[in-house]
mmCIF file of C-alpha atoms in Angstrom:
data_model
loop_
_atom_site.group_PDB
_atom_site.id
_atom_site.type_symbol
_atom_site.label_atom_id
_atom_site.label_comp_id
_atom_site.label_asym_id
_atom_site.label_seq_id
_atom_site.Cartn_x
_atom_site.Cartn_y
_atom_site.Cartn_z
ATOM 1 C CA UNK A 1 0.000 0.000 0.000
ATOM 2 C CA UNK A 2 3.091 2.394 1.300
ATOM 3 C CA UNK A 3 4.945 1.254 -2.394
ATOM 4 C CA UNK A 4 1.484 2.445 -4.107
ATOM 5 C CA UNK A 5 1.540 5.865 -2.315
ATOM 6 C CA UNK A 6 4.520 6.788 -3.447
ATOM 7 C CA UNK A 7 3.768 5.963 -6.681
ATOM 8 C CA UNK A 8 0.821 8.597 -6.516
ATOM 9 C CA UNK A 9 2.895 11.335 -5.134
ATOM 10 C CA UNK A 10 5.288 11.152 -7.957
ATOM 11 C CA UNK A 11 2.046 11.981 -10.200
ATOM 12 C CA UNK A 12 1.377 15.267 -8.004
ATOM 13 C CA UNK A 13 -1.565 14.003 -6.646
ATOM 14 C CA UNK A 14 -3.328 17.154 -4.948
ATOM 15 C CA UNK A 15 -5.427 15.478 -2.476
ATOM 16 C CA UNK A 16 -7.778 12.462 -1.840
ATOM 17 C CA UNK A 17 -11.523 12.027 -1.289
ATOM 18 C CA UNK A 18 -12.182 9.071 1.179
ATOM 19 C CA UNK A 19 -14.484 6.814 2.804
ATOM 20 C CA UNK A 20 -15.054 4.209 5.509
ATOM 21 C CA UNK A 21 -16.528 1.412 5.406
ATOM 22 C CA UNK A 22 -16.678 0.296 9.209
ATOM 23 C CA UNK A 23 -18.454 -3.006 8.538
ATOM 24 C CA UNK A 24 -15.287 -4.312 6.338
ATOM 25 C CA UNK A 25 -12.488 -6.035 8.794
ATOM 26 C CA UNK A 26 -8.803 -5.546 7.596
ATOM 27 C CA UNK A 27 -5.896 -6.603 8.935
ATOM 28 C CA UNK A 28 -3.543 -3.242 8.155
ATOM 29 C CA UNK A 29 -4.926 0.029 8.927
ATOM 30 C CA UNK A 30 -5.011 1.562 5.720
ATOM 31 C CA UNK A 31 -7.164 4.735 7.285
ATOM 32 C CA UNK A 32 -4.295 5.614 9.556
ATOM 33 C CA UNK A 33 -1.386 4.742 6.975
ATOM 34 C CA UNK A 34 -2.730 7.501 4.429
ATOM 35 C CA UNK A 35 -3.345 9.871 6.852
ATOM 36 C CA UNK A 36 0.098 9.796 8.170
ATOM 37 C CA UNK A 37 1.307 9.943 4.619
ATOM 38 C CA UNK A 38 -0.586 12.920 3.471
ATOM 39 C CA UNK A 39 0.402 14.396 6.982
ATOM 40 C CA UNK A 40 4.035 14.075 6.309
ATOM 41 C CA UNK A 41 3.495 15.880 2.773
ATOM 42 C CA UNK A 42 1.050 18.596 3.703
ATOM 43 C CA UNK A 43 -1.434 16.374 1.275
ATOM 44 C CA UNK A 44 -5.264 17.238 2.079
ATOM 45 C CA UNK A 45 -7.662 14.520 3.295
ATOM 46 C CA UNK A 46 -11.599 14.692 2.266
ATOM 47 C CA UNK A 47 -13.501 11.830 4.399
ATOM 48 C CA UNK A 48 -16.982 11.890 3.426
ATOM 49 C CA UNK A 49 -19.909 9.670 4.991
ATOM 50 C CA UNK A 50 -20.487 6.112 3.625
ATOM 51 C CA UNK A 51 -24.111 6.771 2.126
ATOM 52 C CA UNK A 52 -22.493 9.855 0.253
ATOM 53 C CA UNK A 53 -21.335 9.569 -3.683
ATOM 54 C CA UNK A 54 -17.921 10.567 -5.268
ATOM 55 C CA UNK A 55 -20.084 12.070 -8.434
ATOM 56 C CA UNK A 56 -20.681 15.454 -7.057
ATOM 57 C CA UNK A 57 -17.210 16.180 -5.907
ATOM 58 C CA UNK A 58 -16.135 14.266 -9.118
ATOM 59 C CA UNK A 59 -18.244 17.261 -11.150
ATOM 60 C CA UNK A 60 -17.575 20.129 -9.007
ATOM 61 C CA UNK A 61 -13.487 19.503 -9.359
ATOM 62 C CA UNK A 62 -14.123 18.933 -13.171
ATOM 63 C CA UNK A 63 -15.152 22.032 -13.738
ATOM 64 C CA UNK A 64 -13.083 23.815 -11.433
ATOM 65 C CA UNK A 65 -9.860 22.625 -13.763
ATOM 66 C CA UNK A 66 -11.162 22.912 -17.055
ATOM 67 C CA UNK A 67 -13.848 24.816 -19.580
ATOM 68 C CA UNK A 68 -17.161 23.374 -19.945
ATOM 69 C CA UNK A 69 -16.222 21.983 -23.319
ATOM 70 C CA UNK A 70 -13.272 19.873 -22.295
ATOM 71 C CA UNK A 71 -15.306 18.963 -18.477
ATOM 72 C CA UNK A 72 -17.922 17.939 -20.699
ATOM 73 C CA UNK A 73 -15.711 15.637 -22.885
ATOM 74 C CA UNK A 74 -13.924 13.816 -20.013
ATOM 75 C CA UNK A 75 -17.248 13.541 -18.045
ATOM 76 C CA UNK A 76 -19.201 11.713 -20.686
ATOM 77 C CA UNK A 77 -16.036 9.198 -20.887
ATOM 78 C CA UNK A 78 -15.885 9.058 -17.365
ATOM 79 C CA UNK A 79 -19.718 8.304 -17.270
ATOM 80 C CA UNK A 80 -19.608 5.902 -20.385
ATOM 81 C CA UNK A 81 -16.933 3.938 -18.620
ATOM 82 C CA UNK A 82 -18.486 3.155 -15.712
ATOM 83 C CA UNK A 83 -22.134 2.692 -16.978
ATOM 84 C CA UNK A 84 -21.331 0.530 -19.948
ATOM 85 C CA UNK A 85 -19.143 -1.782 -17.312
ATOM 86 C CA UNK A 86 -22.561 -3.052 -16.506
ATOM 87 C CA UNK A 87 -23.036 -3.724 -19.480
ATOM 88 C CA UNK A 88 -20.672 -5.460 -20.441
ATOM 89 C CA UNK A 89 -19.629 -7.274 -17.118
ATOM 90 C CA UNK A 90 -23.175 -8.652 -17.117
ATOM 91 C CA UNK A 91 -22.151 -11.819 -15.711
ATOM 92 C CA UNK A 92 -21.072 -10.359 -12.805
ATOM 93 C CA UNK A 93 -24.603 -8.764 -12.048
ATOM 94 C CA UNK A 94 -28.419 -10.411 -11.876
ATOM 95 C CA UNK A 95 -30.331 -7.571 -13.191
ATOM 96 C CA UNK A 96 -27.831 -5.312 -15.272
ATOM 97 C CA UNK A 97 -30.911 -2.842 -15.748
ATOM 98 C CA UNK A 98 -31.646 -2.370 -11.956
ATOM 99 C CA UNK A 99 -27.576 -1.765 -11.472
ATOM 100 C CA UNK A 100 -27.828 0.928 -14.552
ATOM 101 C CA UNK A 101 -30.673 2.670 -12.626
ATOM 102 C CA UNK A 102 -28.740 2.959 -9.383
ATOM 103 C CA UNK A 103 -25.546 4.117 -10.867
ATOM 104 C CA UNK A 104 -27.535 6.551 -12.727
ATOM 105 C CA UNK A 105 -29.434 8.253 -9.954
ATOM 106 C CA UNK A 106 -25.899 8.136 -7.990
ATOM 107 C CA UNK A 107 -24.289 10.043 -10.485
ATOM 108 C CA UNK A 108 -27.243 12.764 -11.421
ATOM 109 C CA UNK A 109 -28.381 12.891 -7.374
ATOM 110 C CA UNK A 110 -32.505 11.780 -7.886
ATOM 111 C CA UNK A 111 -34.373 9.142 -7.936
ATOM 112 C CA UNK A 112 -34.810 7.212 -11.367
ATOM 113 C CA UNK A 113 -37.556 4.932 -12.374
ATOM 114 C CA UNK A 114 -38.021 2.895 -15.780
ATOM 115 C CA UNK A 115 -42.025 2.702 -17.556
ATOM 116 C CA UNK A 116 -43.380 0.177 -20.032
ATOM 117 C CA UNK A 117 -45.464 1.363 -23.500
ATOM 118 C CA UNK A 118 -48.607 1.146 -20.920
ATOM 119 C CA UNK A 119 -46.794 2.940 -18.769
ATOM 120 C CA UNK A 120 -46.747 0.786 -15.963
ATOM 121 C CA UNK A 121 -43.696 0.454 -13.998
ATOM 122 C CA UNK A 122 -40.532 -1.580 -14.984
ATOM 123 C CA UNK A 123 -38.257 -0.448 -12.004
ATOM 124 C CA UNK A 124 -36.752 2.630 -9.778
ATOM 125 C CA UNK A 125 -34.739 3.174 -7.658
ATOM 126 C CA UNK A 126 -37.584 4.483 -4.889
ATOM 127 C CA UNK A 127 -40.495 2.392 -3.557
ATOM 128 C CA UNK A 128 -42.743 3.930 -5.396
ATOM 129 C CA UNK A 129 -43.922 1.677 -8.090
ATOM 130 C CA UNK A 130 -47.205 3.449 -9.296
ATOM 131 C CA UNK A 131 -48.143 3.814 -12.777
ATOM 132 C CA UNK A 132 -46.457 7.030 -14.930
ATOM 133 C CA UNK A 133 -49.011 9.957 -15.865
ATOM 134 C CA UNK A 134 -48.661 12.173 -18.345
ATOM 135 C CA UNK A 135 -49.264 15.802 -17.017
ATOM 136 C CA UNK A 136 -50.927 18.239 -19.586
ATOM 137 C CA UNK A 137 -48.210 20.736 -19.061
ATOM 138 C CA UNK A 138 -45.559 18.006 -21.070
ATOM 139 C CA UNK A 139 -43.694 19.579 -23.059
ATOM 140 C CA UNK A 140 -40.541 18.264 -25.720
ATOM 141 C CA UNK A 141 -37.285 19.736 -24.119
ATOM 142 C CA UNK A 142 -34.167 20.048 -25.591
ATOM 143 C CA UNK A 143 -31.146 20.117 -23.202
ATOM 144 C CA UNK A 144 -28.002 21.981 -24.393
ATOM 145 C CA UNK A 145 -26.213 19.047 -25.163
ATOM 146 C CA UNK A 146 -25.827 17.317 -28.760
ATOM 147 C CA UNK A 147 -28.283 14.135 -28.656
ATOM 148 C CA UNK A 148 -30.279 11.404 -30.653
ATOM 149 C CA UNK A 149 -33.025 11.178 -28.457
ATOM 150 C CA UNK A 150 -36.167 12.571 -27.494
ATOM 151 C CA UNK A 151 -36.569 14.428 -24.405
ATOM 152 C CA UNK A 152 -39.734 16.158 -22.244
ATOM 153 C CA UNK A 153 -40.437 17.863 -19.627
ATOM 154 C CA UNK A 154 -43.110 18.029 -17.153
ATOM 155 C CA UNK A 155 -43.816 19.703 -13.595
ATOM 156 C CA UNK A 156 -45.697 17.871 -10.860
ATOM 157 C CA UNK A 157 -44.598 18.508 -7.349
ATOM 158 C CA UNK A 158 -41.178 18.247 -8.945
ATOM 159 C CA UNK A 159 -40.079 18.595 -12.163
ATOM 160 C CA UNK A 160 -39.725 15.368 -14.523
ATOM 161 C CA UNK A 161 -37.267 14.285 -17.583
ATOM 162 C CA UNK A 162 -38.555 11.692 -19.871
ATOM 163 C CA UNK A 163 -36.620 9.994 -22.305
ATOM 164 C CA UNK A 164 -38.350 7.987 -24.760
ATOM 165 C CA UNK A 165 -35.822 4.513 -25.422
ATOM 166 C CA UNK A 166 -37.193 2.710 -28.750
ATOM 167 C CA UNK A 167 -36.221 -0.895 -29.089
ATOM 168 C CA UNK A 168 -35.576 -2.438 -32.459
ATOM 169 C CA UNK A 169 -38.524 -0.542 -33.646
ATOM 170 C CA UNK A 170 -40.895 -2.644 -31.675
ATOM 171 C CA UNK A 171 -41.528 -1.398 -28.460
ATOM 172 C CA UNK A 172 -40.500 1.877 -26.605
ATOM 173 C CA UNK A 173 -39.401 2.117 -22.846
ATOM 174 C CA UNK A 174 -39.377 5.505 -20.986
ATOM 175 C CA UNK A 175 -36.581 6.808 -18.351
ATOM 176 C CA UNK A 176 -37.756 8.919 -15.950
ATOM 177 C CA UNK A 177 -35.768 11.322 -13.899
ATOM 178 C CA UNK A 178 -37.439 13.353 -11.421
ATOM 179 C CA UNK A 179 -35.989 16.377 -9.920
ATOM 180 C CA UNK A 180 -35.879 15.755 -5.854
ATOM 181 C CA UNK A 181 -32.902 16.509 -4.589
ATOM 182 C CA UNK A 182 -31.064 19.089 -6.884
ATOM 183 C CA UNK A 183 -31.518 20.768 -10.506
ATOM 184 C CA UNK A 184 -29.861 18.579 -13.642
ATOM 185 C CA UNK A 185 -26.855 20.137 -14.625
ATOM 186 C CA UNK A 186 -25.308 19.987 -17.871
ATOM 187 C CA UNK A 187 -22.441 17.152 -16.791
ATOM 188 C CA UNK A 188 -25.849 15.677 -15.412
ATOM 189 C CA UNK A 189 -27.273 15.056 -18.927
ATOM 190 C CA UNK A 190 -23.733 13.522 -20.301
ATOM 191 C CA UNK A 191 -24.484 10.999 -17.587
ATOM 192 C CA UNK A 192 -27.991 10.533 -18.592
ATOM 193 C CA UNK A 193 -27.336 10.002 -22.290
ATOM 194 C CA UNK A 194 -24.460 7.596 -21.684
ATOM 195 C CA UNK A 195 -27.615 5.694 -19.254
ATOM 196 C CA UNK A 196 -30.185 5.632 -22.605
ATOM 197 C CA UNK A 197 -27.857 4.430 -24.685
ATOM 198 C CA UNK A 198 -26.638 1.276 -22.656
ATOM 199 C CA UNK A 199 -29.896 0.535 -21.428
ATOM 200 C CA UNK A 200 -30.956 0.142 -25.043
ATOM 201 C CA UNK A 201 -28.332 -2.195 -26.092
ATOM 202 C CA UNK A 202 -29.267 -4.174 -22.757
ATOM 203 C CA UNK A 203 -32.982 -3.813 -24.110
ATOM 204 C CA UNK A 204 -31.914 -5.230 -27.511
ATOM 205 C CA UNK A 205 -30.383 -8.517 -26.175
ATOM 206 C CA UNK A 206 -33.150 -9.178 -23.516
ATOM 207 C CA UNK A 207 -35.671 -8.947 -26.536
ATOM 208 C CA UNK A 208 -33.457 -10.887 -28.774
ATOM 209 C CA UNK A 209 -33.262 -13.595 -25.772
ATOM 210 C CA UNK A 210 -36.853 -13.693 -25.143
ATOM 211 C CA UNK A 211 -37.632 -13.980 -28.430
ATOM 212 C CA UNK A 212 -35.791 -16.829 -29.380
ATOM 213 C CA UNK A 213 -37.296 -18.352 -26.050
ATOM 214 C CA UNK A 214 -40.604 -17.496 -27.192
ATOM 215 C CA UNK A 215 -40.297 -19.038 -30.539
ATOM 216 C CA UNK A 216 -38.769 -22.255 -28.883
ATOM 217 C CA UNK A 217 -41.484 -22.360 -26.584
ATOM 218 C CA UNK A 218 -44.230 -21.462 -28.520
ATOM 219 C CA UNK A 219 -42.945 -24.462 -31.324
ATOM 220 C CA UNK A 220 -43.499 -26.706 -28.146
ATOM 221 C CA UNK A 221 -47.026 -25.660 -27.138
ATOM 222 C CA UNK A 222 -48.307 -25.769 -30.787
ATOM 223 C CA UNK A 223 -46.769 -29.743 -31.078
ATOM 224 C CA UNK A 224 -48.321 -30.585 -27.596
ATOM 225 C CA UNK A 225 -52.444 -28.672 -28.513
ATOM 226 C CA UNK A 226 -52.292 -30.071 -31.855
ATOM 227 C CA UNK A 227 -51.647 -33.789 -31.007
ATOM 228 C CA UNK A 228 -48.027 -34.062 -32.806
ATOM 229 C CA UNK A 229 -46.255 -35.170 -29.589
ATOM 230 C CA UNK A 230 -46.603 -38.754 -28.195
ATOM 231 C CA UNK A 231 -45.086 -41.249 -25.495
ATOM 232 C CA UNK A 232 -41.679 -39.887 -23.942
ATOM 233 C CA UNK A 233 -42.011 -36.998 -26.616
ATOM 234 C CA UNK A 234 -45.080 -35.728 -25.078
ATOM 235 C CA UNK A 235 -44.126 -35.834 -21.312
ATOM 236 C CA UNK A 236 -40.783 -33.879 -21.744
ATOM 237 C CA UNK A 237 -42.536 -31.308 -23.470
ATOM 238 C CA UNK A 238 -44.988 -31.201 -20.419
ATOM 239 C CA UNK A 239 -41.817 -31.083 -18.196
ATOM 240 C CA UNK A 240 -40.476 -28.175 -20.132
ATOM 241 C CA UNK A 241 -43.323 -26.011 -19.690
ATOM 242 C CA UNK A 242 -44.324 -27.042 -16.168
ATOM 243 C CA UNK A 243 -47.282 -28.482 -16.657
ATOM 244 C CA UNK A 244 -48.089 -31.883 -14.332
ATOM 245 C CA UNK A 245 -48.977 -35.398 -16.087
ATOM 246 C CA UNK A 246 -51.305 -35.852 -13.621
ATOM 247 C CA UNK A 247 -53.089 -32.739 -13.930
ATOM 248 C CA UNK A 248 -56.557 -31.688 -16.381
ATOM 249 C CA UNK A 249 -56.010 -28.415 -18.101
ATOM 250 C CA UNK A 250 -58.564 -26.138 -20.159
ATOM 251 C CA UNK A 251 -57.212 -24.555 -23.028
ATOM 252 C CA UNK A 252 -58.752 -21.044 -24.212
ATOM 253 C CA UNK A 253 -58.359 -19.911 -27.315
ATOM 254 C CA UNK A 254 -58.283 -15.830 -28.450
ATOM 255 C CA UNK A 255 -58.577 -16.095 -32.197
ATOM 256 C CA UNK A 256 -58.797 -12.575 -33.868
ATOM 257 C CA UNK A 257 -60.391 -11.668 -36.941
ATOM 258 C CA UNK A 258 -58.827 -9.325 -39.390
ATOM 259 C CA UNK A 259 -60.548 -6.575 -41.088
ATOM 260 C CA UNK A 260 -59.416 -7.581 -44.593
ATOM 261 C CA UNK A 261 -61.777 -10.019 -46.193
ATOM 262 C CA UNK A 262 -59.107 -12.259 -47.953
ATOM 263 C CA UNK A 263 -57.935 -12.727 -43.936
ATOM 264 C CA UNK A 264 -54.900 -11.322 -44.603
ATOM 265 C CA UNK A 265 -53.021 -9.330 -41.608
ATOM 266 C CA UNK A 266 -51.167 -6.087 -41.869
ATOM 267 C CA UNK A 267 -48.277 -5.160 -40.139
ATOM 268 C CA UNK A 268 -50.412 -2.886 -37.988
ATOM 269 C CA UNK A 269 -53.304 -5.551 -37.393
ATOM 270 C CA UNK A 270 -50.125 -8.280 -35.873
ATOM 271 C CA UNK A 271 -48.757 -4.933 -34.220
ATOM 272 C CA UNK A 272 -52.153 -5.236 -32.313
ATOM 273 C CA UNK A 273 -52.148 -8.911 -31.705
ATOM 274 C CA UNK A 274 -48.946 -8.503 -29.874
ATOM 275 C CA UNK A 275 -50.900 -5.621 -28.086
ATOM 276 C CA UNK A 276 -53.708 -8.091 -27.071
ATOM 277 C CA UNK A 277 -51.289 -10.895 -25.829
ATOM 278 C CA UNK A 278 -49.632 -8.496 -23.682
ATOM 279 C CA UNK A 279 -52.881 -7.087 -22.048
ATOM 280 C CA UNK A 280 -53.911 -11.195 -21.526
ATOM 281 C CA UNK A 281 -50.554 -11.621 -20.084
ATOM 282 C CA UNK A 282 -50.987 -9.111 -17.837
ATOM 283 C CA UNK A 283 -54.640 -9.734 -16.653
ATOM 284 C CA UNK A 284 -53.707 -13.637 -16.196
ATOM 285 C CA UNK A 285 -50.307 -13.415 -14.851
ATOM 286 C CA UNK A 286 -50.161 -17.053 -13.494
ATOM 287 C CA UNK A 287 -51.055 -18.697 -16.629
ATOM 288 C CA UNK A 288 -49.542 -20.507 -19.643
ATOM 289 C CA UNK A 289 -49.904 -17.864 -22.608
ATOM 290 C CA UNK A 290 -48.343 -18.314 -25.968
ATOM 291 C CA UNK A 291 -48.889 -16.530 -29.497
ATOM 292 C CA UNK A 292 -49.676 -18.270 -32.793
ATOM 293 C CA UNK A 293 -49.170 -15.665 -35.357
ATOM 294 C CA UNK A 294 -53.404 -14.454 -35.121
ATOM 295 C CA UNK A 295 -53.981 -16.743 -32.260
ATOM 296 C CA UNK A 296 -53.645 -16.539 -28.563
ATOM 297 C CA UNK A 297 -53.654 -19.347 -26.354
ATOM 298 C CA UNK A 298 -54.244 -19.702 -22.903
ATOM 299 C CA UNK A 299 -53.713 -22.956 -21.133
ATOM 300 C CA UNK A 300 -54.725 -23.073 -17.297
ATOM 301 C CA UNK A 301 -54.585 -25.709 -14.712
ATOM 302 C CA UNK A 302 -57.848 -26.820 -13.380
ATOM 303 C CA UNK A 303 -57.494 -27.384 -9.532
ATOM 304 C CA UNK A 304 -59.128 -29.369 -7.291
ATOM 305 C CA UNK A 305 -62.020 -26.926 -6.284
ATOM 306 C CA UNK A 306 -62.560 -26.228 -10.006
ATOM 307 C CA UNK A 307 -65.107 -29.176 -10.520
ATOM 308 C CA UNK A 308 -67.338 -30.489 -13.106
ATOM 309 C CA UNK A 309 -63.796 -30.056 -15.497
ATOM 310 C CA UNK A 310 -63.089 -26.685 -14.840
ATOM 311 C CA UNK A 311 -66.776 -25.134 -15.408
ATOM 312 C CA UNK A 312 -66.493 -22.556 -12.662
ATOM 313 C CA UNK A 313 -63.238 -21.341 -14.898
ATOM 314 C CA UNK A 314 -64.514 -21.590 -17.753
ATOM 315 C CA UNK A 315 -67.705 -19.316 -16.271
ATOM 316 C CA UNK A 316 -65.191 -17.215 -14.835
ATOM 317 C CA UNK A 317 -63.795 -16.528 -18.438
ATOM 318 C CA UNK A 318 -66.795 -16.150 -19.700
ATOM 319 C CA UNK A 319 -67.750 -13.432 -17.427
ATOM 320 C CA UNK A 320 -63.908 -11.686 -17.882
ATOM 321 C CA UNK A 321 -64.296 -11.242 -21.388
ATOM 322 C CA UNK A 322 -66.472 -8.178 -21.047
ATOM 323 C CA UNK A 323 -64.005 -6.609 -18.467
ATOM 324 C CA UNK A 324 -61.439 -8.244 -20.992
ATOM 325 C CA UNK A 325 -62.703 -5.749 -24.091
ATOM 326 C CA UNK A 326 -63.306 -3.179 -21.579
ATOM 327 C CA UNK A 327 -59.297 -2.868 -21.348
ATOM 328 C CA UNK A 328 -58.435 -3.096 -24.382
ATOM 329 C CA UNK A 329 -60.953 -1.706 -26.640
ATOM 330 C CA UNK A 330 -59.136 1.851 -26.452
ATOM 331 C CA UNK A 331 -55.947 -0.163 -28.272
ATOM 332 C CA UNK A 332 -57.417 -1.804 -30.954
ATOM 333 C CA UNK A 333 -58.928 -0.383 -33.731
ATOM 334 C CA UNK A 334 -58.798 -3.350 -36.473
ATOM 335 C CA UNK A 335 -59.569 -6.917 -35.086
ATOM 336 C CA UNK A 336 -62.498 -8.922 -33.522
ATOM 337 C CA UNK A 337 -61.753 -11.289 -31.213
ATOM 338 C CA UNK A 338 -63.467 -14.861 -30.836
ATOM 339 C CA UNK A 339 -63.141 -16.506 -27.622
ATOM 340 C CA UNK A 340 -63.147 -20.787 -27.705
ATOM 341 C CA UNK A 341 -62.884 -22.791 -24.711
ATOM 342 C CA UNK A 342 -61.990 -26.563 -24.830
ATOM 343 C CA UNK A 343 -60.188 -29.451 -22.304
ATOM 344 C CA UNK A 344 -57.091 -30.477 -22.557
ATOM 345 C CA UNK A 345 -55.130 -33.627 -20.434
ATOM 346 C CA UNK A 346 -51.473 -34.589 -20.405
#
């Protein structure tokens, strides 16, 4: 440590920002080492409190040194090094996203939260996992830095950023900063923009991922409804998706209906489907849900107080569909929807 010291003082270093971490147990007292080093050398010693960031001192001494122009240069590396790390070192962390999030509200100083298309939450880094509203005083905003993406602004009971992410063309995710703590400074949005543009790529290859999932799991599901699977075939595709060989399923089926009267679908119309498969999704979380091109099928586990083969669920369906509509009527404009229920065992 002494042999690393020295190598920093023949660099001029002008002072060091610290921090202790009392719960970490270390044989050498590294604490009392520097500080008798910088002692000896009239070297200054910063200790700041363990919840505390390096970002803002890390900004404030940035542009103490240099113009804006050059701050803003070695910032936005300084930023893209250490976001993109997540990135990159993926394996090293569960939920890269989440990691992004917290880094990113570390370095700007407020909270940061992530919304889906519908606007429901994806993650933050508060508690506070409500739904996003749009305010009628949003407004597009332009910070004074040179961008790609699309900003606005809104005021609440604190002023919000929203960055609109697009991925592969297919869905859009927005980034929400809102203003708590301090006002966004201009090394604030370098940050930011080095956030959006690694939380795409890390958008890009979930979607890839699931995708390829999806297709592997959806070739299963359409083998196992339409009888193509038999014997040991049949029972490790029911293994695969979880389903029990014991158990009596009921299989509904959301077939839409396109507009066009040679039933052929536009790009908008499957655009749509995808729309209602993620609205069924999300009203029946717990069940099996897979996507057959115009087709949507649900398959769902009868259980033991579910008698007469799963009439009460089938009822139950029966009775959701009008709620069903209800929520997603306001999304789509082109298709009818047919609703088919039939019984299905392993």
């Amino acid at each position: 440590f002494r042999k690393h010291l020295n190598e920093l003082e023949k660099k001029q270093v002008s002072g060091f920002i610290i921090k202790q971490h009392p719960d970490m147990v270390q044989k050498v007292n590294y604490y009392d080492i520097l500080l008798k080093f910088c002692s000896e050398r009239n070297i200054p010693v910063i200790e700041i409190s363990e919840d505390e960031y390096y970002w803002g001192i890390i900004k404030y001494v940035i542009l103490q040194i240099y113009d804006e122009n050059i701050a803003r240069l070695i910032y936005f590396k300084l930023t893209h090094d250490n976001i993109s790390n997540m990135l990159l070192d993926g394996e090293d962390f569960e939920d890269p996203t989440k990691n992004i999030l917290f880094l990113l509200s570390s370095m700007i100083g407020n909270p940061v939260a992530l919304y889906y298309s519908n606007l429901t939450c994806c993650a933050s880094t508060t508690q506070d996992l409500s739904d996003f509203v749009f305010e009628k005083n949003v407004e597009k905003y332009k910070p004074d830095i040179v961008t790609r993406f699309e900003y606005k602004k809104q005021r609440k009971e604190h002023t919000q950023y929203i960055t609109k992410i697009h991925v592969l063309g297919r869905t859009e995710i927005y980034l929400v900063v809102t203003e708590v703590n301090m006002p966004l400074t201009i090394l604030d949005y370098m940050a930011l923009e080095n956030a959006v543009i690694t939380l795409q790529y890390s958008f890009m290859e979930t979607y890839a991922k699931n995708e390829i999932e999806k297709k592997y799991q959806r070739d299963i599901e359409y083998s196992l409804l339409n009888g193509l699977l038999t014997g040991d075939e049949l029972s490790k595709a029911a293994r695969m998706l979880k389903l029990k060989d014991t158990a009596q399923y009921c299989v509904v089926s959301f077939h839409t209906i396109s507009s066009n009267s040679e039933d052929y679908y536009t790009k908008e119309e499957l655009e749509e489907i995808g729309v209602i498969e993620g609205e069924i999704q999300r009203l029946l979380p717990d069940e099996h849900i897979y996507r057959n091109l115009n087709q949507i099928v649900c398959i769902h586990e009868i259980k033991p107080g579910e008698t007469q083969a799963g009439k009460k669920w089938k009822n139950y369906i029966r009775q959701y569909r009008s709620r069903f509509f209800t929520e997603i009527k306001q999304r789509i404009f082109r298709l009818a929807l047919e609703v088919l229920l039939m019984d299905m065992e392993i």
